[in-house]
mmCIF file of C-alpha atoms in Angstrom:
data_model
loop_
_atom_site.group_PDB
_atom_site.id
_atom_site.type_symbol
_atom_site.label_atom_id
_atom_site.label_comp_id
_atom_site.label_asym_id
_atom_site.label_seq_id
_atom_site.Cartn_x
_atom_site.Cartn_y
_atom_site.Cartn_z
ATOM 1 C CA UNK A 1 108.213 89.412 104.204
ATOM 2 C CA UNK A 2 104.745 88.775 102.787
ATOM 3 C CA UNK A 3 103.232 88.828 106.279
ATOM 4 C CA UNK A 4 104.094 92.501 106.822
ATOM 5 C CA UNK A 5 101.605 94.012 104.325
ATOM 6 C CA UNK A 6 98.948 91.478 105.345
ATOM 7 C CA UNK A 7 99.213 92.332 109.045
ATOM 8 C CA UNK A 8 99.444 96.075 108.386
ATOM 9 C CA UNK A 9 96.380 95.910 106.140
ATOM 10 C CA UNK A 10 94.285 94.041 108.703
ATOM 11 C CA UNK A 11 95.330 96.436 111.483
ATOM 12 C CA UNK A 12 94.585 99.446 109.279
ATOM 13 C CA UNK A 13 91.203 97.990 108.367
ATOM 14 C CA UNK A 14 90.327 97.501 112.024
ATOM 15 C CA UNK A 15 91.477 100.983 113.001
ATOM 16 C CA UNK A 16 89.747 102.695 110.071
ATOM 17 C CA UNK A 17 86.379 102.023 111.692
ATOM 18 C CA UNK A 18 87.239 104.709 114.257
ATOM 19 C CA UNK A 19 87.643 107.427 111.599
ATOM 20 C CA UNK A 20 84.744 109.856 111.468
ATOM 21 C CA UNK A 21 85.179 111.330 108.003
ATOM 22 C CA UNK A 22 83.531 109.306 105.270
ATOM 23 C CA UNK A 23 86.246 110.095 102.723
ATOM 24 C CA UNK A 24 89.080 109.361 105.144
ATOM 25 C CA UNK A 25 87.494 106.085 106.226
ATOM 26 C CA UNK A 26 86.952 105.001 102.624
ATOM 27 C CA UNK A 27 90.532 105.845 101.654
ATOM 28 C CA UNK A 28 91.931 104.009 104.673
ATOM 29 C CA UNK A 29 89.818 100.935 103.964
ATOM 30 C CA UNK A 30 90.810 100.958 100.297
ATOM 31 C CA UNK A 31 94.495 101.161 101.159
ATOM 32 C CA UNK A 32 94.061 98.371 103.720
ATOM 33 C CA UNK A 33 92.488 96.084 101.115
ATOM 34 C CA UNK A 34 95.317 96.835 98.678
ATOM 35 C CA UNK A 35 97.907 96.008 101.339
ATOM 36 C CA UNK A 36 96.249 92.696 102.175
ATOM 37 C CA UNK A 37 95.932 91.810 98.485
ATOM 38 C CA UNK A 38 99.618 92.606 97.926
ATOM 39 C CA UNK A 39 100.594 90.387 100.842
ATOM 40 C CA UNK A 40 98.466 87.521 99.528
ATOM 41 C CA UNK A 41 99.983 87.797 96.044
ATOM 42 C CA UNK A 42 103.486 87.834 97.513
ATOM 43 C CA UNK A 43 102.647 84.790 99.640
ATOM 44 C CA UNK A 44 101.353 82.824 96.637
ATOM 45 C CA UNK A 45 104.420 83.646 94.531
ATOM 46 C CA UNK A 46 106.777 82.015 97.034
ATOM 47 C CA UNK A 47 108.304 78.778 95.715
ATOM 48 C CA UNK A 48 107.382 76.783 98.838
ATOM 49 C CA UNK A 49 103.733 77.767 98.693
ATOM 50 C CA UNK A 50 101.028 75.200 98.017
ATOM 51 C CA UNK A 51 99.412 77.521 95.468
ATOM 52 C CA UNK A 52 101.722 78.904 92.805
ATOM 53 C CA UNK A 53 100.859 81.871 90.665
ATOM 54 C CA UNK A 54 102.312 81.911 87.159
ATOM 55 C CA UNK A 55 105.636 83.628 86.695
ATOM 56 C CA UNK A 56 107.798 81.863 89.258
ATOM 57 C CA UNK A 57 110.566 79.474 88.352
ATOM 58 C CA UNK A 58 111.625 78.030 85.033
ATOM 59 C CA UNK A 59 109.193 77.717 82.195
ATOM 60 C CA UNK A 60 107.491 74.335 82.137
ATOM 61 C CA UNK A 61 106.521 72.882 78.815
ATOM 62 C CA UNK A 62 105.870 69.538 77.230
ATOM 63 C CA UNK A 63 106.467 68.422 73.705
ATOM 64 C CA UNK A 64 103.284 68.267 71.635
#
């Protein structure tokens, strides 16, 4: 599921170069970057990922 926003963001970023309006191109590129960033965050939060972001799984603690 995390691949969907990443792929859509990269495709949107590639296709936004064809837009002529400066505002439209900037908005499309900004949305593309947000989509890719969302996909990356979702990929890192998966339990099987090599890099884990905080907030997944049980709390880990050690006794002082």
